[in-house]
Amino acid sequence: LSPMSLDCIPGTGTYLRHGYIFASLAGYVLRKNEGEELPIISVVKETEAQLLPDVGAIVTCKVTSINPRFAKVHVLYVGSTPLKDNFRGTIRKEDVRATEKDKVEMYKSFRPGDIVLAKVISLGDVQSNYLLTTAENELGVVVAHNEAGIQMIPISWCEMQCPHTHVKEFRKVAPVQSEYLQA
């Protein structure tokens, strides 16, 4: 691979010889830092390669819980690729929108069960929580259901409406065309 043995530890699919880490199989190089002093370099076959959310990536996630300071989500997709493993994320109050951040109310932005488009802004902390933002016009809630389970329709950047009862609910809406919202 490269003379990285001074700053890395050989992992699965590799071996160390003469101060160099070599691949013992054909595949993809993974560099993991799991609380060790040094990152672990591994090589995995294509079928084992796991796409990981990276800073700047657009992700699709499902809101699992909210409180006045943040929303907790499960990251489901990176771009259009579904994830094999479960990744958790957090959208903080200050990362919901670009303007009037001090006036954001989490319950008027997201609800548990909402499907949200967000951008990764940080790889997060020890609990493997990714920090996410929806503070761009094209990011926010793309699918929301009311309490009766009926999928709502976006009617503005901050509201969705039930097509049956016409009851409106606040959300931080991503302006996605309705043909992409079929669940």
mmCIF file of C-alpha atoms in Angstrom:
data_model
loop_
_atom_site.group_PDB
_atom_site.id
_atom_site.type_symbol
_atom_site.label_atom_id
_atom_site.label_comp_id
_atom_site.label_asym_id
_atom_site.label_seq_id
_atom_site.Cartn_x
_atom_site.Cartn_y
_atom_site.Cartn_z
ATOM 1 C CA LEU A 1 0.000 0.000 0.000
ATOM 2 C CA SER A 2 2.381 2.722 1.186
ATOM 3 C CA PRO A 3 4.975 3.393 3.856
ATOM 4 C CA MET A 4 2.329 4.363 6.423
ATOM 5 C CA SER A 5 3.415 1.919 9.094
ATOM 6 C CA LEU A 6 4.744 4.746 11.256
ATOM 7 C CA ASP A 7 1.310 6.316 11.570
ATOM 8 C CA CYS A 8 -1.020 3.299 11.076
ATOM 9 C CA ILE A 9 -1.664 -0.215 12.384
ATOM 10 C CA PRO A 10 -2.163 -3.111 9.914
ATOM 11 C CA GLY A 11 -5.684 -4.564 10.087
ATOM 12 C CA THR A 12 -7.598 -7.307 8.298
ATOM 13 C CA GLY A 13 -6.547 -8.022 4.725
ATOM 14 C CA THR A 14 -3.039 -6.578 5.299
ATOM 15 C CA TYR A 15 0.360 -7.561 6.641
ATOM 16 C CA LEU A 16 3.482 -5.693 7.764
ATOM 17 C CA ARG A 17 6.856 -6.357 6.118
ATOM 18 C CA HIS A 18 10.040 -4.240 6.207
ATOM 19 C CA GLY A 19 8.161 -1.307 7.755
ATOM 20 C CA TYR A 20 5.475 -1.235 5.049
ATOM 21 C CA ILE A 21 1.819 -2.288 5.153
ATOM 22 C CA PHE A 22 0.925 -4.583 2.224
ATOM 23 C CA ALA A 23 -2.491 -5.748 1.021
ATOM 24 C CA SER A 24 -2.988 -9.503 1.280
ATOM 25 C CA LEU A 25 -6.022 -9.395 -1.042
ATOM 26 C CA ALA A 26 -7.468 -7.257 -3.823
ATOM 27 C CA GLY A 27 -10.071 -4.764 -2.637
ATOM 28 C CA TYR A 28 -10.646 -1.378 -1.065
ATOM 29 C CA VAL A 29 -8.485 0.316 1.537
ATOM 30 C CA LEU A 30 -10.315 1.327 4.718
ATOM 31 C CA ARG A 31 -8.810 3.597 7.352
ATOM 32 C CA LYS A 32 -10.581 3.403 10.719
ATOM 33 C CA ASN A 33 -9.797 5.285 13.869
ATOM 34 C CA GLU A 34 -11.724 3.587 16.664
ATOM 35 C CA GLY A 35 -10.348 5.362 19.701
ATOM 36 C CA GLU A 36 -6.909 3.853 19.141
ATOM 37 C CA GLU A 37 -3.813 6.027 19.200
ATOM 38 C CA LEU A 38 -3.232 5.144 15.556
ATOM 39 C CA PRO A 39 -5.713 4.447 12.738
ATOM 40 C CA ILE A 40 -6.120 0.863 11.531
ATOM 41 C CA ILE A 41 -5.574 0.191 7.812
ATOM 42 C CA SER A 42 -7.594 -2.716 6.390
ATOM 43 C CA VAL A 43 -8.348 -4.060 2.928
ATOM 44 C CA VAL A 44 -11.815 -5.480 2.212
ATOM 45 C CA LYS A 45 -13.296 -7.139 -0.851
ATOM 46 C CA GLU A 46 -15.702 -5.092 -2.954
ATOM 47 C CA THR A 47 -18.702 -6.985 -1.560
ATOM 48 C CA GLU A 48 -17.646 -6.046 1.990
ATOM 49 C CA ALA A 49 -16.925 -2.380 1.287
ATOM 50 C CA GLN A 50 -19.281 -0.184 3.286
ATOM 51 C CA LEU A 51 -20.101 3.284 2.073
ATOM 52 C CA LEU A 52 -19.667 5.672 4.983
ATOM 53 C CA PRO A 53 -21.209 9.116 5.343
ATOM 54 C CA ASP A 54 -18.462 11.721 4.865
ATOM 55 C CA VAL A 55 -18.356 15.470 5.522
ATOM 56 C CA GLY A 56 -20.275 17.251 2.767
ATOM 57 C CA ALA A 57 -22.308 14.179 1.773
ATOM 58 C CA ILE A 58 -26.062 14.548 1.289
ATOM 59 C CA VAL A 59 -27.846 11.896 3.345
ATOM 60 C CA THR A 60 -31.426 10.720 3.696
ATOM 61 C CA CYS A 61 -32.447 10.042 7.275
ATOM 62 C CA LYS A 62 -35.459 9.257 9.414
ATOM 63 C CA VAL A 63 -36.200 11.307 12.529
ATOM 64 C CA THR A 64 -36.365 9.062 15.599
ATOM 65 C CA SER A 65 -36.815 11.661 18.361
ATOM 66 C CA ILE A 66 -36.781 15.394 18.981
ATOM 67 C CA ASN A 67 -36.308 17.705 21.919
ATOM 68 C CA PRO A 68 -36.031 21.513 22.126
ATOM 69 C CA ARG A 69 -32.281 21.426 21.298
ATOM 70 C CA PHE A 70 -31.894 18.764 18.592
ATOM 71 C CA ALA A 71 -33.412 15.981 16.493
ATOM 72 C CA LYS A 72 -32.017 12.452 16.534
ATOM 73 C CA VAL A 73 -32.044 10.572 13.228
ATOM 74 C CA HIS A 74 -31.043 7.266 11.631
ATOM 75 C CA VAL A 75 -29.067 7.777 8.418
ATOM 76 C CA LEU A 76 -30.596 5.529 5.731
ATOM 77 C CA TYR A 77 -28.839 6.584 2.501
ATOM 78 C CA VAL A 78 -25.695 8.385 1.387
ATOM 79 C CA GLY A 79 -26.707 10.002 -1.886
ATOM 80 C CA SER A 80 -28.826 7.272 -3.509
ATOM 81 C CA THR A 81 -26.937 4.344 -1.930
ATOM 82 C CA PRO A 82 -28.634 2.529 0.976
ATOM 83 C CA LEU A 83 -26.459 1.888 4.022
ATOM 84 C CA LYS A 84 -25.975 -1.651 5.333
ATOM 85 C CA ASP A 85 -25.195 -0.535 8.867
ATOM 86 C CA ASN A 86 -27.135 1.719 11.195
ATOM 87 C CA PHE A 87 -25.644 5.213 11.539
ATOM 88 C CA ARG A 88 -27.056 7.749 13.970
ATOM 89 C CA GLY A 89 -27.082 11.470 13.408
ATOM 90 C CA THR A 90 -28.031 14.677 15.182
ATOM 91 C CA ILE A 91 -29.487 17.863 13.727
ATOM 92 C CA ARG A 92 -28.901 20.620 16.272
ATOM 93 C CA LYS A 93 -31.267 23.578 16.631
ATOM 94 C CA GLU A 94 -28.611 25.953 15.252
ATOM 95 C CA ASP A 95 -28.133 23.757 12.154
ATOM 96 C CA VAL A 96 -31.798 23.637 11.037
ATOM 97 C CA ARG A 97 -31.753 26.772 8.892
ATOM 98 C CA ALA A 98 -29.336 29.468 7.757
ATOM 99 C CA THR A 99 -31.304 32.510 9.005
ATOM 100 C CA GLU A 100 -33.022 33.387 12.291
ATOM 101 C CA LYS A 101 -31.307 30.454 13.994
ATOM 102 C CA ASP A 102 -32.351 31.777 17.414
ATOM 103 C CA LYS A 103 -36.047 31.508 16.439
ATOM 104 C CA VAL A 104 -35.929 27.831 15.388
ATOM 105 C CA GLU A 105 -38.398 25.575 17.196
ATOM 106 C CA MET A 106 -37.477 21.925 16.722
ATOM 107 C CA TYR A 107 -41.083 20.700 16.952
ATOM 108 C CA LYS A 108 -42.031 23.103 14.126
ATOM 109 C CA SER A 109 -39.144 21.782 12.003
ATOM 110 C CA PHE A 110 -39.263 17.981 12.388
ATOM 111 C CA ARG A 111 -41.398 15.232 13.899
ATOM 112 C CA PRO A 112 -40.496 11.605 14.620
ATOM 113 C CA GLY A 113 -40.979 9.528 11.461
ATOM 114 C CA ASP A 114 -40.164 12.382 9.051
ATOM 115 C CA ILE A 115 -37.798 11.588 6.178
ATOM 116 C CA VAL A 116 -35.191 14.336 5.896
ATOM 117 C CA LEU A 117 -32.496 15.315 3.406
ATOM 118 C CA ALA A 118 -29.477 16.651 5.293
ATOM 119 C CA LYS A 119 -25.777 17.329 4.795
ATOM 120 C CA VAL A 120 -23.025 15.842 6.963
ATOM 121 C CA ILE A 121 -21.082 18.663 8.677
ATOM 122 C CA SER A 122 -19.033 16.617 11.144
ATOM 123 C CA LEU A 123 -18.174 12.990 11.758
ATOM 124 C CA GLY A 124 -19.412 13.465 15.281
ATOM 125 C CA ASP A 125 -18.393 12.097 18.636
ATOM 126 C CA VAL A 126 -17.610 8.850 20.419
ATOM 127 C CA GLN A 127 -21.202 7.602 20.108
ATOM 128 C CA SER A 128 -20.678 7.687 16.309
ATOM 129 C CA ASN A 129 -23.297 10.430 15.948
ATOM 130 C CA TYR A 130 -22.899 12.336 12.715
ATOM 131 C CA LEU A 131 -23.661 16.050 12.963
ATOM 132 C CA LEU A 132 -26.033 17.060 10.187
ATOM 133 C CA THR A 133 -27.444 20.310 8.832
ATOM 134 C CA THR A 134 -30.576 21.267 6.917
ATOM 135 C CA ALA A 135 -29.514 24.932 6.679
ATOM 136 C CA GLU A 136 -29.715 25.041 2.873
ATOM 137 C CA ASN A 137 -32.821 25.632 0.760
ATOM 138 C CA GLU A 138 -32.786 22.169 -0.830
ATOM 139 C CA LEU A 139 -32.436 20.375 2.526
ATOM 140 C CA GLY A 140 -35.143 19.501 5.039
ATOM 141 C CA VAL A 141 -38.218 17.299 5.338
ATOM 142 C CA VAL A 142 -39.124 15.484 2.104
ATOM 143 C CA VAL A 143 -41.734 13.052 3.454
ATOM 144 C CA ALA A 144 -43.991 13.637 6.464
ATOM 145 C CA HIS A 145 -47.128 11.940 7.706
ATOM 146 C CA ASN A 146 -49.744 13.383 10.016
ATOM 147 C CA GLU A 147 -50.898 11.628 13.189
ATOM 148 C CA ALA A 148 -53.428 9.598 11.155
ATOM 149 C CA GLY A 149 -50.592 8.264 8.990
ATOM 150 C CA ILE A 150 -51.575 10.222 5.873
ATOM 151 C CA GLN A 151 -48.684 11.557 3.784
ATOM 152 C CA MET A 152 -48.739 15.348 3.741
ATOM 153 C CA ILE A 153 -47.991 17.668 0.831
ATOM 154 C CA PRO A 154 -45.507 20.562 1.094
ATOM 155 C CA ILE A 155 -47.230 23.907 0.577
ATOM 156 C CA SER A 156 -44.404 26.293 1.542
ATOM 157 C CA TRP A 157 -40.852 26.229 2.886
ATOM 158 C CA CYS A 158 -42.236 25.888 6.414
ATOM 159 C CA GLU A 159 -45.573 24.062 6.122
ATOM 160 C CA MET A 160 -47.051 20.753 4.989
ATOM 161 C CA GLN A 161 -50.736 20.002 4.594
ATOM 162 C CA CYS A 162 -52.883 16.888 4.837
ATOM 163 C CA PRO A 163 -54.582 16.350 1.443
ATOM 164 C CA HIS A 164 -57.716 14.967 3.164
ATOM 165 C CA THR A 165 -58.334 17.228 6.167
ATOM 166 C CA HIS A 166 -56.340 20.248 4.873
ATOM 167 C CA VAL A 167 -54.832 20.589 8.358
ATOM 168 C CA LYS A 168 -51.418 22.277 8.158
ATOM 169 C CA GLU A 169 -48.325 21.359 10.187
ATOM 170 C CA PHE A 170 -45.052 23.234 10.451
ATOM 171 C CA ARG A 171 -41.879 21.634 9.036
ATOM 172 C CA LYS A 172 -38.501 22.742 7.645
ATOM 173 C CA VAL A 173 -39.480 21.680 4.124
ATOM 174 C CA ALA A 174 -37.099 20.693 1.329
ATOM 175 C CA PRO A 175 -38.601 21.820 -1.996
ATOM 176 C CA VAL A 176 -38.704 18.426 -3.739
ATOM 177 C CA GLN A 177 -41.100 17.880 -6.642
ATOM 178 C CA SER A 178 -44.141 15.821 -5.674
ATOM 179 C CA GLU A 179 -43.346 13.011 -8.154
ATOM 180 C CA TYR A 180 -40.372 12.112 -5.931
ATOM 181 C CA LEU A 181 -42.521 11.895 -2.800
ATOM 182 C CA GLN A 182 -44.450 8.713 -3.626
ATOM 183 C CA ALA A 183 -43.944 6.407 -0.654
#
